PDB file of C-alpha atoms in Angstrom:
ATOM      1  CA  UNK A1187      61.479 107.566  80.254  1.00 41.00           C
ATOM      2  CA  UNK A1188      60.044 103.747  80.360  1.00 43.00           C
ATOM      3  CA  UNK A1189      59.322 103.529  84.056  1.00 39.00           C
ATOM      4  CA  UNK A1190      58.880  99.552  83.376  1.00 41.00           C
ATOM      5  CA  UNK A1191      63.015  99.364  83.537  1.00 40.00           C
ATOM      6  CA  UNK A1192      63.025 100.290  86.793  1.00 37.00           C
ATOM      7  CA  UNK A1193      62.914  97.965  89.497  1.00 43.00           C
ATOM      8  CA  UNK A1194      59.629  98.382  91.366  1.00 43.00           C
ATOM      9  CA  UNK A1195      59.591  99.603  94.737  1.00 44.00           C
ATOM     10  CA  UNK A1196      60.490  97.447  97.571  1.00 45.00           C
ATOM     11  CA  UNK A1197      57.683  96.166 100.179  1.00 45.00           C
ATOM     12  CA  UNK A1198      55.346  99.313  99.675  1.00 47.00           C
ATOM     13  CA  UNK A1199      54.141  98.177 102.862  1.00 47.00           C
ATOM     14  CA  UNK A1200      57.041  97.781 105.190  1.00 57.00           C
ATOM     15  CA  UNK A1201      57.951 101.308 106.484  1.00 59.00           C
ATOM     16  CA  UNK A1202      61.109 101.960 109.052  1.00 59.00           C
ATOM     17  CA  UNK A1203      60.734 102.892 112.359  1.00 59.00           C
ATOM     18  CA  UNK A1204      63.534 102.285 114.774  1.00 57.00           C
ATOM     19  CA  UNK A1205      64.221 103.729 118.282  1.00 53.00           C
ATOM     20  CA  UNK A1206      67.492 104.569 117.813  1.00 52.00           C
ATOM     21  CA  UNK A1207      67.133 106.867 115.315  1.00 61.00           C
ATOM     22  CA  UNK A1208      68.876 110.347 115.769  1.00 74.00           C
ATOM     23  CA  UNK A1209      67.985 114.094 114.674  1.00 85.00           C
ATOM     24  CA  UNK A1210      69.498 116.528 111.804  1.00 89.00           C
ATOM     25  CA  UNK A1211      72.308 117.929 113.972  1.00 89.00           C
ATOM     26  CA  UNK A1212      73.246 114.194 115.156  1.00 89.00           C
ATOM     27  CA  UNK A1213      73.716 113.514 111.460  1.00 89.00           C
ATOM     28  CA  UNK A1214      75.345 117.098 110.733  1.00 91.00           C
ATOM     29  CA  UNK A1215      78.151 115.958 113.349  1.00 89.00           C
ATOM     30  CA  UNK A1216      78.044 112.741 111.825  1.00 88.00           C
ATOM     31  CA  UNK A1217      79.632 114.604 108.835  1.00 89.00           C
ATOM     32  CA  UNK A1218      81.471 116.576 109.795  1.00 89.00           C
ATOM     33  CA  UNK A1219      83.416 113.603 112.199  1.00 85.00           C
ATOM     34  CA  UNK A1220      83.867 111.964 108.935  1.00 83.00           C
ATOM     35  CA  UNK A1221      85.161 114.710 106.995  1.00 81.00           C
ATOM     36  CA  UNK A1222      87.606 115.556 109.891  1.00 81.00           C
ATOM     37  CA  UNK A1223      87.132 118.951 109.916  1.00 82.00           C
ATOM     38  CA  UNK A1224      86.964 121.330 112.815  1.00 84.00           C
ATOM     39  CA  UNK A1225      83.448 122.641 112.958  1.00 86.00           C
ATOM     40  CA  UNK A1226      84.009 125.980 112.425  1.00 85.00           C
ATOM     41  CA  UNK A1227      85.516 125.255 109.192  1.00 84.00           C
ATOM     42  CA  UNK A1228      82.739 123.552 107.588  1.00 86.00           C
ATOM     43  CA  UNK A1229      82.064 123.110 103.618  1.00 88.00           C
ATOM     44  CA  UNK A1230      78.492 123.977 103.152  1.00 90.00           C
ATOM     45  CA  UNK A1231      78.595 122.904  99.627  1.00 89.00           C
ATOM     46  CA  UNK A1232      80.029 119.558 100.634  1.00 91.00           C
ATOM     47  CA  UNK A1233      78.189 118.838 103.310  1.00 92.00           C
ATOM     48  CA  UNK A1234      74.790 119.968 101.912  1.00 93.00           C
ATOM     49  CA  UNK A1235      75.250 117.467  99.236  1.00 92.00           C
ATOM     50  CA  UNK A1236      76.586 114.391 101.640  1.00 92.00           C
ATOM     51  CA  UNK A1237      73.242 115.438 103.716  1.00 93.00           C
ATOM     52  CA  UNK A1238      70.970 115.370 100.426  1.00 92.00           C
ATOM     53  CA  UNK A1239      72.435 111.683  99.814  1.00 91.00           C
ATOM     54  CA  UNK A1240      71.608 110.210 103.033  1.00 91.00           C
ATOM     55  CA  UNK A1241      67.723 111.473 102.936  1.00 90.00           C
ATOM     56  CA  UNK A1242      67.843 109.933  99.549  1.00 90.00           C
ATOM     57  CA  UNK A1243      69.298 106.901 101.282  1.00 89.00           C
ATOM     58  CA  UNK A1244      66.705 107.193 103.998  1.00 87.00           C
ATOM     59  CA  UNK A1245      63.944 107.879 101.347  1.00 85.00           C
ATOM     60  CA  UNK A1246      65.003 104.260  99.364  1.00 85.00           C
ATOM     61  CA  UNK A1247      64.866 102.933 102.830  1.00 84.00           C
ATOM     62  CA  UNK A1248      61.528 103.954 103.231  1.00 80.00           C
ATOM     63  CA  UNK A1249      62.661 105.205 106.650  1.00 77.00           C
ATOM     64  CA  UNK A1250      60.243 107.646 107.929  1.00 74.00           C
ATOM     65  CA  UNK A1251      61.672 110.981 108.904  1.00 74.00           C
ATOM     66  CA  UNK A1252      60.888 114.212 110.745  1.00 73.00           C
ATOM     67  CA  UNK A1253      59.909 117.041 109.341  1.00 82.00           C
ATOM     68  CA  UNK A1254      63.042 118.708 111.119  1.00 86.00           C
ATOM     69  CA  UNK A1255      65.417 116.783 108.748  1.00 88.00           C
ATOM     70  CA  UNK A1256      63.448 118.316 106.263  1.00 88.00           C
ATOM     71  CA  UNK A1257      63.721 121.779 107.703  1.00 91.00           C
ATOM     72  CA  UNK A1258      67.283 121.038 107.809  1.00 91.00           C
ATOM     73  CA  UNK A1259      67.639 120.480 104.424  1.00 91.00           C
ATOM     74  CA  UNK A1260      66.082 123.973 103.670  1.00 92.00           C
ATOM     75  CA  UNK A1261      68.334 125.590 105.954  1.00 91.00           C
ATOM     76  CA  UNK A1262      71.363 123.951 104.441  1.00 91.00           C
ATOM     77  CA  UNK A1263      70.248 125.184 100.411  1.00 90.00           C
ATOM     78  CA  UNK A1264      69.611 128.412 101.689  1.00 89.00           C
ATOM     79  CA  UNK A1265      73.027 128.552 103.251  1.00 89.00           C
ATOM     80  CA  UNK A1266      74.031 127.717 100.705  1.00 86.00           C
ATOM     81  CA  UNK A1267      72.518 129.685  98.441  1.00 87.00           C
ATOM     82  CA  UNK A1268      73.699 132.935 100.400  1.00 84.00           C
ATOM     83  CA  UNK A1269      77.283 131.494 100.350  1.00 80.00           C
ATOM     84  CA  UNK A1270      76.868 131.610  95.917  1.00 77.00           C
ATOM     85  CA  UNK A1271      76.453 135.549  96.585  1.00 73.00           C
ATOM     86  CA  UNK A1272      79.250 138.188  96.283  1.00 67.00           C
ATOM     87  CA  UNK A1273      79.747 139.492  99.783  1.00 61.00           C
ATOM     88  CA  UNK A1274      78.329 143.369  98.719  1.00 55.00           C
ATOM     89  CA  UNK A1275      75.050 141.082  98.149  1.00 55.00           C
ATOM     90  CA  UNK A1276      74.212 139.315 101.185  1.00 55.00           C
ATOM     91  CA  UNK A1277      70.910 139.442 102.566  1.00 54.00           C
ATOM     92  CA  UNK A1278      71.506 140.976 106.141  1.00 53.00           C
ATOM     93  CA  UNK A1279      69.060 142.703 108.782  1.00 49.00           C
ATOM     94  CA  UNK A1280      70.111 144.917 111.586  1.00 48.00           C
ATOM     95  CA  UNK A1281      70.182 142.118 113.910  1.00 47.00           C
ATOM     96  CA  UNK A1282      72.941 139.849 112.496  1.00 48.00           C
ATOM     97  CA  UNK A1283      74.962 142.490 110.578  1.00 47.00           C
ATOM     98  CA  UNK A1284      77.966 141.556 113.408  1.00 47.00           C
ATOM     99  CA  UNK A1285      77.685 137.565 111.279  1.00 53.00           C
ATOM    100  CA  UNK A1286      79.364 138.054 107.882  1.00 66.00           C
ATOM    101  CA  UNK A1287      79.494 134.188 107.716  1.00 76.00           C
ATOM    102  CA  UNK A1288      76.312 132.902 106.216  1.00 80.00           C
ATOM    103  CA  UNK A1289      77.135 129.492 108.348  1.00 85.00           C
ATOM    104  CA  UNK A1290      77.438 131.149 111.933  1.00 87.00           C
ATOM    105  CA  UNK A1291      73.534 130.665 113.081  1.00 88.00           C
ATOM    106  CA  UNK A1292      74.309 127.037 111.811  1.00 89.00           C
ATOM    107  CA  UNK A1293      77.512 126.413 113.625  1.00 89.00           C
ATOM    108  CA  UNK A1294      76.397 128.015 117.056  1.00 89.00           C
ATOM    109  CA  UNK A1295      73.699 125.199 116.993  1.00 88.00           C
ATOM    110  CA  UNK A1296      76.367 122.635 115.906  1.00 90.00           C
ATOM    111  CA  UNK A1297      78.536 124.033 119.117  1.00 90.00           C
ATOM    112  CA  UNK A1298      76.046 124.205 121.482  1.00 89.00           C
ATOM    113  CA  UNK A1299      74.650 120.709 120.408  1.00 86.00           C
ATOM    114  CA  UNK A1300      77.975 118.904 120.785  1.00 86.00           C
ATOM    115  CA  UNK A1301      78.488 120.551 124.405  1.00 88.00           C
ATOM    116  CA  UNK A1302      75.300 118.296 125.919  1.00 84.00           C
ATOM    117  CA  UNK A1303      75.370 115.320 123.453  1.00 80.00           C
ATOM    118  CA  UNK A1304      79.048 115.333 125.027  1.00 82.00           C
ATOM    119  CA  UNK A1305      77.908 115.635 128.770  1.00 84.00           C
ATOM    120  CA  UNK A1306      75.212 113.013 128.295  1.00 78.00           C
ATOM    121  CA  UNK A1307      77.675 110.951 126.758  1.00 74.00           C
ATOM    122  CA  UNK A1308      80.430 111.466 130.139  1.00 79.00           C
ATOM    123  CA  UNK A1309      77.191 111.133 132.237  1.00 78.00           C
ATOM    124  CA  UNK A1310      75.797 107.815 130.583  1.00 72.00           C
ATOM    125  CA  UNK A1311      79.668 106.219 130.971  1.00 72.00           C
ATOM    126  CA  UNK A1312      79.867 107.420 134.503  1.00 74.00           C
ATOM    127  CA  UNK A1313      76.078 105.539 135.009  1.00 71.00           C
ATOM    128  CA  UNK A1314      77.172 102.554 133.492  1.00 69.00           C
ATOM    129  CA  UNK A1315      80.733 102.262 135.324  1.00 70.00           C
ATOM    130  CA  UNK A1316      78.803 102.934 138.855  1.00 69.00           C
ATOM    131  CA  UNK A1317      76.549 100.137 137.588  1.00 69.00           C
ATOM    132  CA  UNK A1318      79.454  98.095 138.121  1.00 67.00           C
ATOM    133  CA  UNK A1319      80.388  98.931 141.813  1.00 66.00           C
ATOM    134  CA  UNK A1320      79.031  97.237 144.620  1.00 60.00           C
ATOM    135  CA  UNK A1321      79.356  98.964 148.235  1.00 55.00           C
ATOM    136  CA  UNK A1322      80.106  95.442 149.796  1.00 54.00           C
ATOM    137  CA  UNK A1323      82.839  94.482 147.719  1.00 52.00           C
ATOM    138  CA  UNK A1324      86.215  96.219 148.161  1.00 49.00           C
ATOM    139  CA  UNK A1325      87.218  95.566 144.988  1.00 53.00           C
ATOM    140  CA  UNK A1326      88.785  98.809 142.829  1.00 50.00           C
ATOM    141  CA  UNK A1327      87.527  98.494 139.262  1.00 48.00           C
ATOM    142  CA  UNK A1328      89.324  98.217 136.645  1.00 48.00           C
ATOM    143  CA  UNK A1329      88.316 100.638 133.882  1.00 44.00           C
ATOM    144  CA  UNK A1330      89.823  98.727 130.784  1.00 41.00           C
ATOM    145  CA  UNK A1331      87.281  95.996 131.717  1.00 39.00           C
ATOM    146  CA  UNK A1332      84.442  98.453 132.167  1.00 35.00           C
ATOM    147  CA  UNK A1333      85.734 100.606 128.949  1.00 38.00           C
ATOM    148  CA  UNK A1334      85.986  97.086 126.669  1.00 38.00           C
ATOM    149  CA  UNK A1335      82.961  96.029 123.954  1.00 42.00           C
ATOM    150  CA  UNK A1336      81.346  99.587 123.622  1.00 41.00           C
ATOM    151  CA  UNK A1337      83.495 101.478 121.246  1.00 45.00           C
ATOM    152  CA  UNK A1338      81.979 105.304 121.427  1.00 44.00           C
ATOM    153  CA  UNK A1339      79.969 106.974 118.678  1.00 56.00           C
ATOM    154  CA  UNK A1340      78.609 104.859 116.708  1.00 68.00           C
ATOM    155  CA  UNK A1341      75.319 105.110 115.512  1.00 76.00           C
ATOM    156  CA  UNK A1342      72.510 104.539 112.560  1.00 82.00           C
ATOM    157  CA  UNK A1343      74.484 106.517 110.252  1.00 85.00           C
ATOM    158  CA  UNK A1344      77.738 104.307 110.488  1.00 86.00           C
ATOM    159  CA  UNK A1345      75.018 101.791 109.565  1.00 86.00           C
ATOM    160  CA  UNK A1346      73.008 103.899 106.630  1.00 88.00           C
ATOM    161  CA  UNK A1347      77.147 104.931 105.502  1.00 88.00           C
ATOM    162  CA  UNK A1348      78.307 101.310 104.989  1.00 89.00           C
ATOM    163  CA  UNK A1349      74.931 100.397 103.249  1.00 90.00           C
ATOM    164  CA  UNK A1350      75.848 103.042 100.923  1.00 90.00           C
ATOM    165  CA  UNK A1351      79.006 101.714 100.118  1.00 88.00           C
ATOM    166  CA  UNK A1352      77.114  98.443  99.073  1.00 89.00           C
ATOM    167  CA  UNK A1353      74.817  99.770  97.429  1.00 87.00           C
ATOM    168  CA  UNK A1354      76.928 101.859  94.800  1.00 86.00           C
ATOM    169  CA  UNK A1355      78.553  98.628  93.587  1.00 81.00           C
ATOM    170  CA  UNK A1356      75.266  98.391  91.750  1.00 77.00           C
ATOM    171  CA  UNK A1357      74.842 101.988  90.358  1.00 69.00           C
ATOM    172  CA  UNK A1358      75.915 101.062  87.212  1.00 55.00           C
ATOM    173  CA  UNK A1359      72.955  98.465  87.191  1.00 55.00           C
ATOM    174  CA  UNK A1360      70.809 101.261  87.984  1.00 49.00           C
ATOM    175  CA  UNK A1361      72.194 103.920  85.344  1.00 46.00           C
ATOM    176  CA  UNK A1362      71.991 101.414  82.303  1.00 43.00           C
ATOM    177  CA  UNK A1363      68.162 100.803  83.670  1.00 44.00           C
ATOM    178  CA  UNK A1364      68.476  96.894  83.720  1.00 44.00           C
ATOM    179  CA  UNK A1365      65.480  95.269  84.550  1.00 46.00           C
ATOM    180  CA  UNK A1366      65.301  92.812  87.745  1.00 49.00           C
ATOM    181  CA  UNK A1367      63.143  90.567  88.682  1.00 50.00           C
ATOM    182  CA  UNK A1368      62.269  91.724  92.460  1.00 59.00           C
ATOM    183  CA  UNK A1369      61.570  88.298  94.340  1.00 75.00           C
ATOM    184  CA  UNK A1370      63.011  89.548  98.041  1.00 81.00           C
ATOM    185  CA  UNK A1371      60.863  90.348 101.104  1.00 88.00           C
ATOM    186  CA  UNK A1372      61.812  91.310 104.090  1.00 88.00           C
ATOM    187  CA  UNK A1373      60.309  88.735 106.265  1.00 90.00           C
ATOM    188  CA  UNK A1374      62.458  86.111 103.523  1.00 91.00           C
ATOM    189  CA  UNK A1375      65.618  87.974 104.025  1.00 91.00           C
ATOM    190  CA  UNK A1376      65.134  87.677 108.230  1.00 92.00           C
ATOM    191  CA  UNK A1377      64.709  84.169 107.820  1.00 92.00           C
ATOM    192  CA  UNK A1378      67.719  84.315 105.905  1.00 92.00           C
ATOM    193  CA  UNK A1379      69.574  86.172 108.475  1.00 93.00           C
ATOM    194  CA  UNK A1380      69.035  84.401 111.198  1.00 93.00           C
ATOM    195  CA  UNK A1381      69.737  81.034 109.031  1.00 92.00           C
ATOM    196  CA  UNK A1382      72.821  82.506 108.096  1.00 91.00           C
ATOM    197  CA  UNK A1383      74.646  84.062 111.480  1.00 91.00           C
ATOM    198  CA  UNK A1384      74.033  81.515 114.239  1.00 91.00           C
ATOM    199  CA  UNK A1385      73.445  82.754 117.817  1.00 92.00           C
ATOM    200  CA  UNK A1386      76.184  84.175 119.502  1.00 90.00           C
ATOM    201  CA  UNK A1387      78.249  84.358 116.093  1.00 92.00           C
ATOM    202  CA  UNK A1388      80.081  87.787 114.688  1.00 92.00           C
ATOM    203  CA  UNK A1389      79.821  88.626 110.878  1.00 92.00           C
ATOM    204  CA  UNK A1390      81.562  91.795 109.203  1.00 92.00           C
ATOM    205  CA  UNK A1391      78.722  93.748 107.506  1.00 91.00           C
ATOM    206  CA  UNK A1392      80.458  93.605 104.321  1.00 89.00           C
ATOM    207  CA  UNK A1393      80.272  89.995 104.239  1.00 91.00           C
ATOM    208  CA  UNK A1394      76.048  89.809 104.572  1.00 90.00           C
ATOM    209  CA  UNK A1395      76.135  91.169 100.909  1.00 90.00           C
ATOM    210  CA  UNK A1396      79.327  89.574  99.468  1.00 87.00           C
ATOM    211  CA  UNK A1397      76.876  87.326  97.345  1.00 85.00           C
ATOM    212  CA  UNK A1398      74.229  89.890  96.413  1.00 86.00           C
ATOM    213  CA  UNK A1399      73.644  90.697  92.968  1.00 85.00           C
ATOM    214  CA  UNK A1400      70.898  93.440  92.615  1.00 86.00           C
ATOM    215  CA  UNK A1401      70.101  96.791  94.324  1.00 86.00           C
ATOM    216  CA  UNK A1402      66.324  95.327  95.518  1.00 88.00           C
ATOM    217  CA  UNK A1403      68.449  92.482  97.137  1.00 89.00           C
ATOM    218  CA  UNK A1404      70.804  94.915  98.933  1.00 90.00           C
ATOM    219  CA  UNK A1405      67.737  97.111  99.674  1.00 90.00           C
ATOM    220  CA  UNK A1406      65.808  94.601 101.686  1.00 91.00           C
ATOM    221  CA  UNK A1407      68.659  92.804 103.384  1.00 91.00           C
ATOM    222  CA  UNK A1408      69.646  96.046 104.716  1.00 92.00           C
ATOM    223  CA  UNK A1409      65.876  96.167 105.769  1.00 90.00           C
ATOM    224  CA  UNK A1410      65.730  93.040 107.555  1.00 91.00           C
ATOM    225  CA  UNK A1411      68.635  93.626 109.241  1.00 91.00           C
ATOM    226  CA  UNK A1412      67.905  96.978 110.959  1.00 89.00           C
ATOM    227  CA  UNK A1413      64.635  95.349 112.038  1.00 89.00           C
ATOM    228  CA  UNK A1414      66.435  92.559 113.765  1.00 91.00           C
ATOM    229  CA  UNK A1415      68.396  95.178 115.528  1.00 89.00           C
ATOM    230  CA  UNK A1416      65.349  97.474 116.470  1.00 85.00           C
ATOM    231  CA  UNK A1417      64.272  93.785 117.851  1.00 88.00           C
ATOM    232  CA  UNK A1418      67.841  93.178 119.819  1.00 89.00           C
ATOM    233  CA  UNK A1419      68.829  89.937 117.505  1.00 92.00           C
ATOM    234  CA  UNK A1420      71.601  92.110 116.496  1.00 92.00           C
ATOM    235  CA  UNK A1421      74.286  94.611 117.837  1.00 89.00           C
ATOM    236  CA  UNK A1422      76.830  96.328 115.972  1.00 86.00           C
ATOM    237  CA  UNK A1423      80.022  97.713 116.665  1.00 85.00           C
ATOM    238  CA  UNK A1424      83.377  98.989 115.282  1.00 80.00           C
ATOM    239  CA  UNK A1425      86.776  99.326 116.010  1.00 75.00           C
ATOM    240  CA  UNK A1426      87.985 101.835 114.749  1.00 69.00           C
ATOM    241  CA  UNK A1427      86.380 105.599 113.602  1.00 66.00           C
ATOM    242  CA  UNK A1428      84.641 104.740 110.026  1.00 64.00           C
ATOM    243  CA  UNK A1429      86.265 101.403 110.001  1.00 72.00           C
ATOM    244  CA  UNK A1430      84.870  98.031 109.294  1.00 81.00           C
ATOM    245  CA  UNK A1431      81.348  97.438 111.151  1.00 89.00           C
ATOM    246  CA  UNK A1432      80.973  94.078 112.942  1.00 90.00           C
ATOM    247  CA  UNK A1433      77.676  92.327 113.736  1.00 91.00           C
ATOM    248  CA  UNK A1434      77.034  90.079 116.933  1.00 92.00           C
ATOM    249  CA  UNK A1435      73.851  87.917 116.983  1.00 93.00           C
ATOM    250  CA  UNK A1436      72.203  87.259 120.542  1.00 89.00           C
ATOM    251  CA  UNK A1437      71.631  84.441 122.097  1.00 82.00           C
ATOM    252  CA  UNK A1438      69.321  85.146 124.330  1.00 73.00           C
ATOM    253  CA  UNK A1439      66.474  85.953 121.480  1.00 60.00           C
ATOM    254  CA  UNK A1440      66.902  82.230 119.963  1.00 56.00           C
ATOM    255  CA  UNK A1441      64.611  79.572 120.448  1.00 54.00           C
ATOM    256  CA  UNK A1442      65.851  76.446 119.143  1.00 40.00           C
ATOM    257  CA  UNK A1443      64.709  76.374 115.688  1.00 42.00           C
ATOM    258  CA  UNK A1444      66.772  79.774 115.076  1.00 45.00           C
ATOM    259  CA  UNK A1445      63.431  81.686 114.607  1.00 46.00           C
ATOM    260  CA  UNK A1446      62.542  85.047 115.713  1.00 47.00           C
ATOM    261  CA  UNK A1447      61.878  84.234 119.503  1.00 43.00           C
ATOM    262  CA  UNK A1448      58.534  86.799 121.135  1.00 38.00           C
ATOM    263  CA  UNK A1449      60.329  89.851 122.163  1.00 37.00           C
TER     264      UNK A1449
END
């Protein structure tokens, strides 16, 4: 295979790191939300192969990761693996002869999970709606107010999902091994950004990459972009489950020559 088709790899240097990163089990949900499927009725096969794609996203990304999404991934090919077995074959000790289902361990921790990521979730809305209740004002809140501009669950992986939406526009590029010339940096595509969204304006994500024409391009937007919201330039939201994600650029991180302001 001639190696020199390939692109080369983008900003060696520039590794991921972002606080709001989540774990294996916040991604496994993730999935499974998607799929709208009751958790006890889980596809390993399908979603061992959606979880493969997204470390492979992750790994383009250069997004470091713990070892526990690695672990993950183990768990889910053995899983799988046990599932590939005639019944009369699987591997069982004395201990967890009552689970038949090679899945169970897997969906008990899915269950379990859910129950606190839920109660932190009720607990964090009930914070932030006391937050806006003052004992010397007898005013009753009103919760449509309080409940507007935060729609729930959205995280990196709505994110990392619509990037790889983008990006498979270009798999065909990558498949007939065309060769690009890579002249995109991060630090030129924040610039870009921030010249391109003014302060205080929304953008739909899809638009950012309505002119790109080559996977490094895509690849180091995408980059830039989660670095501007690890540095609060940018928030993100959606309207709607899996629908169309919407960026809002701050104001407050502006100076006037639209450059990143210190943080």
């Amino acid at each position: 295979m001639d190696m020199a088709a390939f692109p080369p790899p983008v900003e060696d240097a520039y590794t991921v790191r972002l606080d709001i990163f989540e774990g294996p089990l916040d991604l496994l949900l993730y999935l499974i939300r998607k799929e709208e499927v009751d958790i006890y009725e889980i596809s390993i096969e399908r979603i061992t192969r959606q979880y493969l794609e997204y470390l492979d996203t992750f790994r383009i990304l250069n997004i470091e990761l713990a070892g526990e999404f690695l672990v993950m991934a183990a768990n889910l090919m053995y899983i799988k693996s046990r599932m590939l077995l005639p019944r009369h074959e699987q591997i069982s000790d004395e201990e967890e002869s009552e689970d038949d289902d090679p899945r169970w361990d897997l969906i008990r921790q899915l269950v379990e999970y859910k129950k606190f990521k839920d109660a932190a979730q009720l607990l964090g809305q009930r914070e932030a709606e006391q937050g806006e209740l003052f004992a010397h004002i007898p005013e009753t809140p009103r919760p449509a107010e309080l409940a507007a501009g935060a729609p729930a669950d959205l995280s990196i992986f709505d994110l990392i999902r619509a990037f790889q939406n983008v990006l498979n526009r270009f798999q065909e590029q990558l498949e007939l091994s065309v060769i690009i010339d890579d002249a995109y940096t991060v630090g030129g595509q924040i610039d870009y950004l921030l010249a391109t969204v003014p302060p205080g304006a929304r953008v739909r994500f899809s638009e950012l990459f309505a002119e790109a024409t080559s996977r490094p391009e895509v690849i180091v937007t995408f980059l830039a972009l989660l670095e501007l919201i690890r540095l609060r330039h940018f928030t993100f939201r959606q309207e709607s489950i899996l629908g169309e994600i919407e960026l809002l650029r701050s104001k407050e991180h502006a100076n006037a020559s639209g450059a990143i302001a210190p943080v």
